[in-house]
Each structure stands twice: as structure tokens, then as C-alpha cells.
Amino acid sequence: QQQVKQSPQSLIVQKGGISIINCAYENTAFDYFPWYQQFPGKGPALLIAIRPDVSEKKEGRFTISFNKSAKQFSLHIMDSQPGDSATYFCAASITGNTPLVFGKGTRLSVIA
Amino acid sequence: NAGVTQTPKFRILKIGQSMTLQCAQDMNHNYMYWYRQDPGMGLKLIYYSVGAGITDKGEVPNGYNVSRSTTEDFPLRLELAAPSQTSVYFCASSTSNRVGNVLTFGAGSRLTVL
């Protein structure tokens, strides 16, 4: 059973455009939703995270939008740059340090 | 401050061989994890530990064993390697910030079983 479903699997965006990656979850007990960024040959690193008490969180060009009723959350990358080309993973967990459950990842390519 | 260190970075095993992937962290984190990453499949949890002497199974534990004798080290042992264990393995440790649990990953160990 896939607890966090992520789409699309791959995404190509023009430089300066908006990249949007979506995730959906089933377990209503999840209360922590981070996004991780992974460059080739490296381990994933935390990019941005949100809790369900807010509907949006913005850090620079990166924004998480959260829809609790739809059990969906998404990552928006504004003004996408070639340096943003990486694999992005959404994840979810329940507070109390239960392990993160990851989506399958989205490979983003930003082309000039 | 090295963070999470994994060794080896690359390894080729023959079917039936055994080996141990090493993981060490110097951040004094209590929580440690082993994930495997397969193309298009995301990160799947193998085992995790909430502290020295305590380990628990994740989503895909079969064919693996772990131990946690110290806070710093969390080795992953593969017994009787099979081609299905060809993967990239990531060790991570975690702490909490104001929002939630933050994982620090190692650089990964790429294992090929032939």
C-alpha cells in the first residue's frame, strides 16, 4: 500500500517557469509533511516542510500548499532555475518521530 | 562536523555473499534509519533505531539485519546477497526542529549483486 502518492514522475520546465509537484496521502493521522531535494550522487536534503495547521508556507522561491480536506499537498518552485534540476520527494509522518514515508519522487529538469 | 558517513560508496557482491554497510553520525542524534532507493520507487525504509540497543523493522526488512550498540553507529548487514538487493542504500539520522523531524542523509552506498 502506497501511503504517499506523488506525481508527476518527471517534469521538464523552462527556465523562469513554475514547477509544480503534487502529493496525496491516505492516513489522516499524518501531521508533518516535508519535501526533500536530491541531486545526483548525493543523499536527499530537507527543502521545506509544513504542518496541517497552515495552508501555505513559503521559503524564497519554494512554496508548499496544503489542502487538508483533500488530503493533498504540493510544492511550487517559482522562477525555476537550471540549478533546481534534481529529484524531489514528498514525505509524511506522524509526530512522535515515527519514520517518514516517502513518495516515489519527481525528477525535475529545468531547461534554458 | 562530518554529519552522516557511509562506507563503502560502491560494492559489487556475488550472489550468496554477505557484507556490512557501515553508517556513523557525529551529531549525537538518537534516531537513525536505513533506506533503500530504487529507480522510480522512492525511498523505502528497511530498519530504524530510536536509540542505542533499540531497533525496529521498516517496510522492507527481509534479507537485512541491523544493530545499534552505540549512539553513533548503525551498521546494516546483508546476509546471503540476492540480485533483488541491488540498490542504493542511504543511512540517515534525525533531530527535531520547530516544525518537525529533520533527517540528515549520508551520501549513499551503491550495491550491485551479480
PDB file of C-alpha atoms in Angstrom:
ATOM      1  CA  GLN A   1       0.000   0.000   0.000  1.00  0.00           C
ATOM      2  CA  GLN A   2       1.480   3.297  -1.101  1.00  0.00           C
ATOM      3  CA  GLN A   3       0.752   5.783   1.660  1.00  0.00           C
ATOM      4  CA  VAL A   4       2.016   8.867  -0.196  1.00  0.00           C
ATOM      5  CA  LYS A   5       1.342   9.165  -3.911  1.00  0.00           C
ATOM      6  CA  GLN A   6       3.481  11.635  -5.842  1.00  0.00           C
ATOM      7  CA  SER A   7       3.065  12.995  -9.359  1.00  0.00           C
ATOM      8  CA  PRO A   8       4.345  13.551 -11.943  1.00  0.00           C
ATOM      9  CA  GLN A   9       7.223  11.096 -12.148  1.00  0.00           C
ATOM     10  CA  SER A  10       9.201  13.527 -14.275  1.00  0.00           C
ATOM     11  CA  LEU A  11       8.828  17.173 -15.189  1.00  0.00           C
ATOM     12  CA  ILE A  12      10.517  19.474 -17.677  1.00  0.00           C
ATOM     13  CA  VAL A  13      10.170  23.217 -17.124  1.00  0.00           C
ATOM     14  CA  GLN A  14      11.578  26.198 -18.946  1.00  0.00           C
ATOM     15  CA  LYS A  15      13.917  28.479 -17.040  1.00  0.00           C
ATOM     16  CA  GLY A  16      11.859  31.126 -15.263  1.00  0.00           C
ATOM     17  CA  GLY A  17       8.724  28.990 -15.247  1.00  0.00           C
ATOM     18  CA  ILE A  18       6.789  27.479 -12.338  1.00  0.00           C
ATOM     19  CA  SER A  19       7.389  23.862 -11.340  1.00  0.00           C
ATOM     20  CA  ILE A  20       4.520  22.115  -9.559  1.00  0.00           C
ATOM     21  CA  ILE A  21       4.748  18.702  -7.917  1.00  0.00           C
ATOM     22  CA  ASN A  22       1.760  17.109  -6.215  1.00  0.00           C
ATOM     23  CA  CYS A  23       1.343  14.583  -3.431  1.00  0.00           C
ATOM     24  CA  ALA A  24      -1.674  12.871  -1.923  1.00  0.00           C
ATOM     25  CA  TYR A  25      -1.913  10.880   1.276  1.00  0.00           C
ATOM     26  CA  GLU A  26      -4.425   8.493   2.851  1.00  0.00           C
ATOM     27  CA  ASN A  27      -3.546   8.412   6.535  1.00  0.00           C
ATOM     28  CA  THR A  28      -5.376  11.279   8.271  1.00  0.00           C
ATOM     29  CA  ALA A  29      -3.093  10.867  11.286  1.00  0.00           C
ATOM     30  CA  PHE A  30      -0.168  12.296   9.304  1.00  0.00           C
ATOM     31  CA  ASP A  31       0.664  15.722  10.683  1.00  0.00           C
ATOM     32  CA  TYR A  32       4.060  16.552   9.227  1.00  0.00           C
ATOM     33  CA  PHE A  33       4.758  16.985   5.507  1.00  0.00           C
ATOM     34  CA  PRO A  34       8.322  17.713   4.368  1.00  0.00           C
ATOM     35  CA  TRP A  35       9.828  17.952   0.914  1.00  0.00           C
ATOM     36  CA  TYR A  36      13.336  16.664   0.243  1.00  0.00           C
ATOM     37  CA  GLN A  37      15.625  17.600  -2.652  1.00  0.00           C
ATOM     38  CA  GLN A  38      18.211  15.195  -4.042  1.00  0.00           C
ATOM     39  CA  PHE A  39      20.989  15.997  -6.506  1.00  0.00           C
ATOM     40  CA  PRO A  40      22.663  13.176  -8.476  1.00  0.00           C
ATOM     41  CA  GLY A  41      25.132  11.214  -6.391  1.00  0.00           C
ATOM     42  CA  LYS A  42      24.008  12.837  -3.144  1.00  0.00           C
ATOM     43  CA  GLY A  43      21.662  11.990  -0.332  1.00  0.00           C
ATOM     44  CA  PRO A  44      18.321  13.808  -0.035  1.00  0.00           C
ATOM     45  CA  ALA A  45      18.243  17.032   1.972  1.00  0.00           C
ATOM     46  CA  LEU A  46      15.316  18.784   3.621  1.00  0.00           C
ATOM     47  CA  LEU A  47      13.987  21.612   1.461  1.00  0.00           C
ATOM     48  CA  ILE A  48      10.844  22.820   3.201  1.00  0.00           C
ATOM     49  CA  ALA A  49       8.185  21.380   5.498  1.00  0.00           C
ATOM     50  CA  ILE A  50       4.659  22.159   6.690  1.00  0.00           C
ATOM     51  CA  ARG A  51       2.172  21.146   9.359  1.00  0.00           C
ATOM     52  CA  PRO A  52      -1.598  20.948   8.721  1.00  0.00           C
ATOM     53  CA  ASP A  53      -2.401  23.988  10.864  1.00  0.00           C
ATOM     54  CA  VAL A  54      -1.395  26.264   7.956  1.00  0.00           C
ATOM     55  CA  SER A  55      -2.439  26.109   4.311  1.00  0.00           C
ATOM     56  CA  GLU A  56       0.715  27.543   2.821  1.00  0.00           C
ATOM     57  CA  LYS A  57       4.372  28.003   3.665  1.00  0.00           C
ATOM     58  CA  LYS A  58       6.857  29.956   1.606  1.00  0.00           C
ATOM     59  CA  GLU A  59      10.638  29.968   1.753  1.00  0.00           C
ATOM     60  CA  GLY A  60      12.224  32.010  -1.004  1.00  0.00           C
ATOM     61  CA  ARG A  61      11.145  30.589  -4.369  1.00  0.00           C
ATOM     62  CA  PHE A  62       9.731  27.423  -2.774  1.00  0.00           C
ATOM     63  CA  THR A  63       6.145  27.183  -1.525  1.00  0.00           C
ATOM     64  CA  ILE A  64       4.164  24.320  -0.033  1.00  0.00           C
ATOM     65  CA  SER A  65       0.394  24.452  -0.487  1.00  0.00           C
ATOM     66  CA  PHE A  66      -1.617  22.193   1.803  1.00  0.00           C
ATOM     67  CA  ASN A  67      -5.242  21.098   1.420  1.00  0.00           C
ATOM     68  CA  LYS A  68      -6.287  19.125   4.484  1.00  0.00           C
ATOM     69  CA  SER A  69      -9.803  18.275   3.283  1.00  0.00           C
ATOM     70  CA  ALA A  70      -8.483  16.873   0.004  1.00  0.00           C
ATOM     71  CA  LYS A  71      -5.508  15.205   1.724  1.00  0.00           C
ATOM     72  CA  GLN A  72      -3.167  16.774  -0.788  1.00  0.00           C
ATOM     73  CA  PHE A  73      -0.098  18.962  -0.683  1.00  0.00           C
ATOM     74  CA  SER A  74       2.076  20.394  -3.384  1.00  0.00           C
ATOM     75  CA  LEU A  75       5.450  22.016  -3.965  1.00  0.00           C
ATOM     76  CA  HIS A  76       5.659  25.099  -6.160  1.00  0.00           C
ATOM     77  CA  ILE A  77       9.021  26.346  -7.405  1.00  0.00           C
ATOM     78  CA  MET A  78       8.758  29.873  -8.737  1.00  0.00           C
ATOM     79  CA  ASP A  79      11.193  31.271 -11.298  1.00  0.00           C
ATOM     80  CA  SER A  80      12.674  27.798 -11.807  1.00  0.00           C
ATOM     81  CA  GLN A  81      16.413  27.727 -12.484  1.00  0.00           C
ATOM     82  CA  PRO A  82      18.699  25.090 -14.030  1.00  0.00           C
ATOM     83  CA  GLY A  83      20.246  24.672 -10.571  1.00  0.00           C
ATOM     84  CA  ASP A  84      16.853  23.424  -9.339  1.00  0.00           C
ATOM     85  CA  SER A  85      17.214  20.348 -11.550  1.00  0.00           C
ATOM     86  CA  ALA A  86      17.047  17.482  -9.077  1.00  0.00           C
ATOM     87  CA  THR A  87      14.763  14.763  -7.772  1.00  0.00           C
ATOM     88  CA  TYR A  88      12.136  15.932  -5.296  1.00  0.00           C
ATOM     89  CA  PHE A  89      10.469  13.696  -2.721  1.00  0.00           C
ATOM     90  CA  CYS A  90       7.410  14.458  -0.678  1.00  0.00           C
ATOM     91  CA  ALA A  91       7.034  12.667   2.628  1.00  0.00           C
ATOM     92  CA  ALA A  92       4.730  12.374   5.608  1.00  0.00           C
ATOM     93  CA  SER A  93       4.847  11.211   9.180  1.00  0.00           C
ATOM     94  CA  ILE A  94       3.049  11.316  12.499  1.00  0.00           C
ATOM     95  CA  THR A  95       4.516  13.485  15.262  1.00  0.00           C
ATOM     96  CA  GLY A  96       6.484  11.441  17.733  1.00  0.00           C
ATOM     97  CA  ASN A  97       9.360  10.695  15.445  1.00  0.00           C
ATOM     98  CA  THR A  98       7.712   7.912  13.526  1.00  0.00           C
ATOM     99  CA  PRO A  99       9.735   7.286  10.377  1.00  0.00           C
ATOM    100  CA  LEU A 100       8.996   9.329   7.291  1.00  0.00           C
ATOM    101  CA  VAL A 101       7.057   7.677   4.466  1.00  0.00           C
ATOM    102  CA  PHE A 102       8.315   8.948   1.107  1.00  0.00           C
ATOM    103  CA  GLY A 103       6.655   9.375  -2.252  1.00  0.00           C
ATOM    104  CA  LYS A 104       8.290   7.847  -5.310  1.00  0.00           C
ATOM    105  CA  GLY A 105       9.974  11.083  -6.354  1.00  0.00           C
ATOM    106  CA  THR A 106       9.800  13.545  -9.232  1.00  0.00           C
ATOM    107  CA  ARG A 107      12.757  14.173 -11.488  1.00  0.00           C
ATOM    108  CA  LEU A 108      12.733  17.861 -12.400  1.00  0.00           C
ATOM    109  CA  SER A 109      14.716  19.211 -15.324  1.00  0.00           C
ATOM    110  CA  VAL A 110      14.858  22.972 -15.828  1.00  0.00           C
ATOM    111  CA  ILE A 111      15.999  23.853 -19.313  1.00  0.00           C
ATOM    112  CA  ALA A 112      17.309  27.198 -20.514  1.00  0.00           C
TER     113      ALA A 112
ATOM    114  CA  ASN B   1      31.453  18.146  11.567  1.00  0.00           C
ATOM    115  CA  ALA B   2      31.117  15.201   9.164  1.00  0.00           C
ATOM    116  CA  GLY B   3      27.358  14.558   9.594  1.00  0.00           C
ATOM    117  CA  VAL B   4      26.435  11.052   8.408  1.00  0.00           C
ATOM    118  CA  THR B   5      29.248   8.968   6.944  1.00  0.00           C
ATOM    119  CA  GLN B   6      28.572   5.819   4.934  1.00  0.00           C
ATOM    120  CA  THR B   7      31.093   3.244   3.778  1.00  0.00           C
ATOM    121  CA  PRO B   8      31.715   1.793   1.265  1.00  0.00           C
ATOM    122  CA  LYS B   9      30.454   4.084  -1.503  1.00  0.00           C
ATOM    123  CA  PHE B  10      30.409   1.263  -4.050  1.00  0.00           C
ATOM    124  CA  ARG B  11      30.469  -2.505  -3.743  1.00  0.00           C
ATOM    125  CA  ILE B  12      29.899  -5.452  -6.029  1.00  0.00           C
ATOM    126  CA  LEU B  13      28.829  -8.715  -4.414  1.00  0.00           C
ATOM    127  CA  LYS B  14      28.285 -12.180  -5.751  1.00  0.00           C
ATOM    128  CA  ILE B  15      25.015 -13.952  -5.044  1.00  0.00           C
ATOM    129  CA  GLY B  16      25.155 -15.575  -1.615  1.00  0.00           C
ATOM    130  CA  GLN B  17      27.906 -13.367  -0.219  1.00  0.00           C
ATOM    131  CA  SER B  18      27.413 -11.300   2.922  1.00  0.00           C
ATOM    132  CA  MET B  19      28.554  -7.823   3.799  1.00  0.00           C
ATOM    133  CA  THR B  20      28.018  -4.947   6.182  1.00  0.00           C
ATOM    134  CA  LEU B  21      27.289  -1.369   5.202  1.00  0.00           C
ATOM    135  CA  GLN B  22      28.695   0.992   7.782  1.00  0.00           C
ATOM    136  CA  CYS B  23      27.000   4.168   8.980  1.00  0.00           C
ATOM    137  CA  ALA B  24      28.274   6.648  11.548  1.00  0.00           C
ATOM    138  CA  GLN B  25      26.957  10.036  12.663  1.00  0.00           C
ATOM    139  CA  ASP B  26      28.636  12.632  14.834  1.00  0.00           C
ATOM    140  CA  MET B  27      25.608  14.794  15.642  1.00  0.00           C
ATOM    141  CA  ASN B  28      24.516  12.858  18.736  1.00  0.00           C
ATOM    142  CA  HIS B  29      21.167  12.051  17.119  1.00  0.00           C
ATOM    143  CA  ASN B  30      19.136   9.351  18.810  1.00  0.00           C
ATOM    144  CA  TYR B  31      17.206   8.325  15.705  1.00  0.00           C
ATOM    145  CA  MET B  32      18.860   6.533  12.805  1.00  0.00           C
ATOM    146  CA  TYR B  33      17.444   4.931   9.674  1.00  0.00           C
ATOM    147  CA  TRP B  34      18.338   2.794   6.691  1.00  0.00           C
ATOM    148  CA  TYR B  35      16.506   3.393   3.411  1.00  0.00           C
ATOM    149  CA  ARG B  36      16.987   1.830   0.002  1.00  0.00           C
ATOM    150  CA  GLN B  37      16.383   3.737  -3.201  1.00  0.00           C
ATOM    151  CA  ASP B  38      15.462   2.017  -6.445  1.00  0.00           C
ATOM    152  CA  PRO B  39      14.803   3.917  -9.707  1.00  0.00           C
ATOM    153  CA  GLY B  40      11.269   5.291  -9.777  1.00  0.00           C
ATOM    154  CA  MET B  41      10.418   3.672  -6.449  1.00  0.00           C
ATOM    155  CA  GLY B  42      11.353   6.370  -3.969  1.00  0.00           C
ATOM    156  CA  LEU B  43      12.902   5.651  -0.601  1.00  0.00           C
ATOM    157  CA  LYS B  44      11.794   2.568   1.271  1.00  0.00           C
ATOM    158  CA  LEU B  45      12.561   2.131   4.953  1.00  0.00           C
ATOM    159  CA  ILE B  46      14.494  -1.016   5.843  1.00  0.00           C
ATOM    160  CA  TYR B  47      15.166  -0.620   9.567  1.00  0.00           C
ATOM    161  CA  TYR B  48      15.310   2.184  12.061  1.00  0.00           C
ATOM    162  CA  SER B  49      16.513   2.798  15.602  1.00  0.00           C
ATOM    163  CA  VAL B  50      15.274   5.188  18.261  1.00  0.00           C
ATOM    164  CA  GLY B  51      18.368   4.817  20.395  1.00  0.00           C
ATOM    165  CA  ALA B  52      21.245   2.551  21.339  1.00  0.00           C
ATOM    166  CA  GLY B  53      20.056  -1.005  21.852  1.00  0.00           C
ATOM    167  CA  ILE B  54      16.674  -0.438  20.164  1.00  0.00           C
ATOM    168  CA  THR B  55      15.874  -1.315  16.566  1.00  0.00           C
ATOM    169  CA  ASP B  56      12.674  -1.872  14.624  1.00  0.00           C
ATOM    170  CA  LYS B  57      11.659  -3.130  11.196  1.00  0.00           C
ATOM    171  CA  GLY B  58      10.584  -0.846   8.420  1.00  0.00           C
ATOM    172  CA  GLU B  59       8.696  -1.574   5.227  1.00  0.00           C
ATOM    173  CA  VAL B  60      11.271  -3.891   3.571  1.00  0.00           C
ATOM    174  CA  PRO B  61      13.389  -5.643   6.274  1.00  0.00           C
ATOM    175  CA  ASN B  62      13.687  -9.113   4.734  1.00  0.00           C
ATOM    176  CA  GLY B  63      17.274 -10.098   3.953  1.00  0.00           C
ATOM    177  CA  TYR B  64      18.774  -7.463   6.242  1.00  0.00           C
ATOM    178  CA  ASN B  65      19.826  -7.137   9.856  1.00  0.00           C
ATOM    179  CA  VAL B  66      20.902  -4.183  11.965  1.00  0.00           C
ATOM    180  CA  SER B  67      22.407  -3.482  15.341  1.00  0.00           C
ATOM    181  CA  ARG B  68      22.786  -0.308  17.396  1.00  0.00           C
ATOM    182  CA  SER B  69      25.362  -0.755  20.119  1.00  0.00           C
ATOM    183  CA  THR B  70      26.301   2.941  20.273  1.00  0.00           C
ATOM    184  CA  THR B  71      24.548   6.236  19.522  1.00  0.00           C
ATOM    185  CA  GLU B  72      26.997   6.923  16.701  1.00  0.00           C
ATOM    186  CA  ASP B  73      26.931   3.694  14.675  1.00  0.00           C
ATOM    187  CA  PHE B  74      24.150   1.863  12.854  1.00  0.00           C
ATOM    188  CA  PRO B  75      25.527  -0.879  10.564  1.00  0.00           C
ATOM    189  CA  LEU B  76      23.320  -2.723   8.067  1.00  0.00           C
ATOM    190  CA  ARG B  77      24.159  -6.347   7.357  1.00  0.00           C
ATOM    191  CA  LEU B  78      23.145  -8.197   4.232  1.00  0.00           C
ATOM    192  CA  GLU B  79      23.092 -11.954   4.602  1.00  0.00           C
ATOM    193  CA  LEU B  80      23.087 -14.182   1.508  1.00  0.00           C
ATOM    194  CA  ALA B  81      23.009 -11.348  -1.035  1.00  0.00           C
ATOM    195  CA  ALA B  82      20.450 -11.612  -3.837  1.00  0.00           C
ATOM    196  CA  PRO B  83      20.104  -9.640  -7.108  1.00  0.00           C
ATOM    197  CA  SER B  84      16.944  -8.024  -5.645  1.00  0.00           C
ATOM    198  CA  GLN B  85      19.200  -6.264  -3.139  1.00  0.00           C
ATOM    199  CA  THR B  86      20.941  -4.330  -5.894  1.00  0.00           C
ATOM    200  CA  SER B  87      20.146  -0.768  -4.874  1.00  0.00           C
ATOM    201  CA  VAL B  88      21.456   2.461  -3.441  1.00  0.00           C
ATOM    202  CA  TYR B  89      21.352   2.424   0.340  1.00  0.00           C
ATOM    203  CA  PHE B  90      21.024   5.568   2.402  1.00  0.00           C
ATOM    204  CA  CYS B  91      21.624   5.922   6.094  1.00  0.00           C
ATOM    205  CA  ALA B  92      20.116   8.888   7.920  1.00  0.00           C
ATOM    206  CA  SER B  93      19.899  10.302  11.390  1.00  0.00           C
ATOM    207  CA  SER B  94      17.382  12.783  12.715  1.00  0.00           C
ATOM    208  CA  THR B  95      16.632  15.537  15.122  1.00  0.00           C
ATOM    209  CA  SER B  96      13.625  17.810  15.537  1.00  0.00           C
ATOM    210  CA  ASN B  97      13.239  21.493  14.730  1.00  0.00           C
ATOM    211  CA  ARG B  98      10.223  23.746  15.384  1.00  0.00           C
ATOM    212  CA  VAL B  99       8.293  22.166  12.524  1.00  0.00           C
ATOM    213  CA  GLY B 100       9.194  18.516  12.844  1.00  0.00           C
ATOM    214  CA  ASN B 101      11.667  15.736  12.296  1.00  0.00           C
ATOM    215  CA  VAL B 102      14.676  16.633  10.115  1.00  0.00           C
ATOM    216  CA  LEU B 103      16.622  13.808   8.518  1.00  0.00           C
ATOM    217  CA  THR B 104      20.284  14.176   7.605  1.00  0.00           C
ATOM    218  CA  PHE B 105      21.255  11.641   4.965  1.00  0.00           C
ATOM    219  CA  GLY B 106      24.602  10.160   4.121  1.00  0.00           C
ATOM    220  CA  ALA B 107      25.899  10.188   0.541  1.00  0.00           C
ATOM    221  CA  GLY B 108      24.743   6.644  -0.115  1.00  0.00           C
ATOM    222  CA  SER B 109      26.252   3.227  -0.796  1.00  0.00           C
ATOM    223  CA  ARG B 110      25.669   1.718  -4.235  1.00  0.00           C
ATOM    224  CA  LEU B 111      25.478  -2.068  -4.065  1.00  0.00           C
ATOM    225  CA  THR B 112      25.371  -4.400  -7.052  1.00  0.00           C
ATOM    226  CA  VAL B 113      24.691  -8.101  -6.608  1.00  0.00           C
ATOM    227  CA  LEU B 114      25.672 -10.283  -9.568  1.00  0.00           C
TER     228      LEU B 114
END
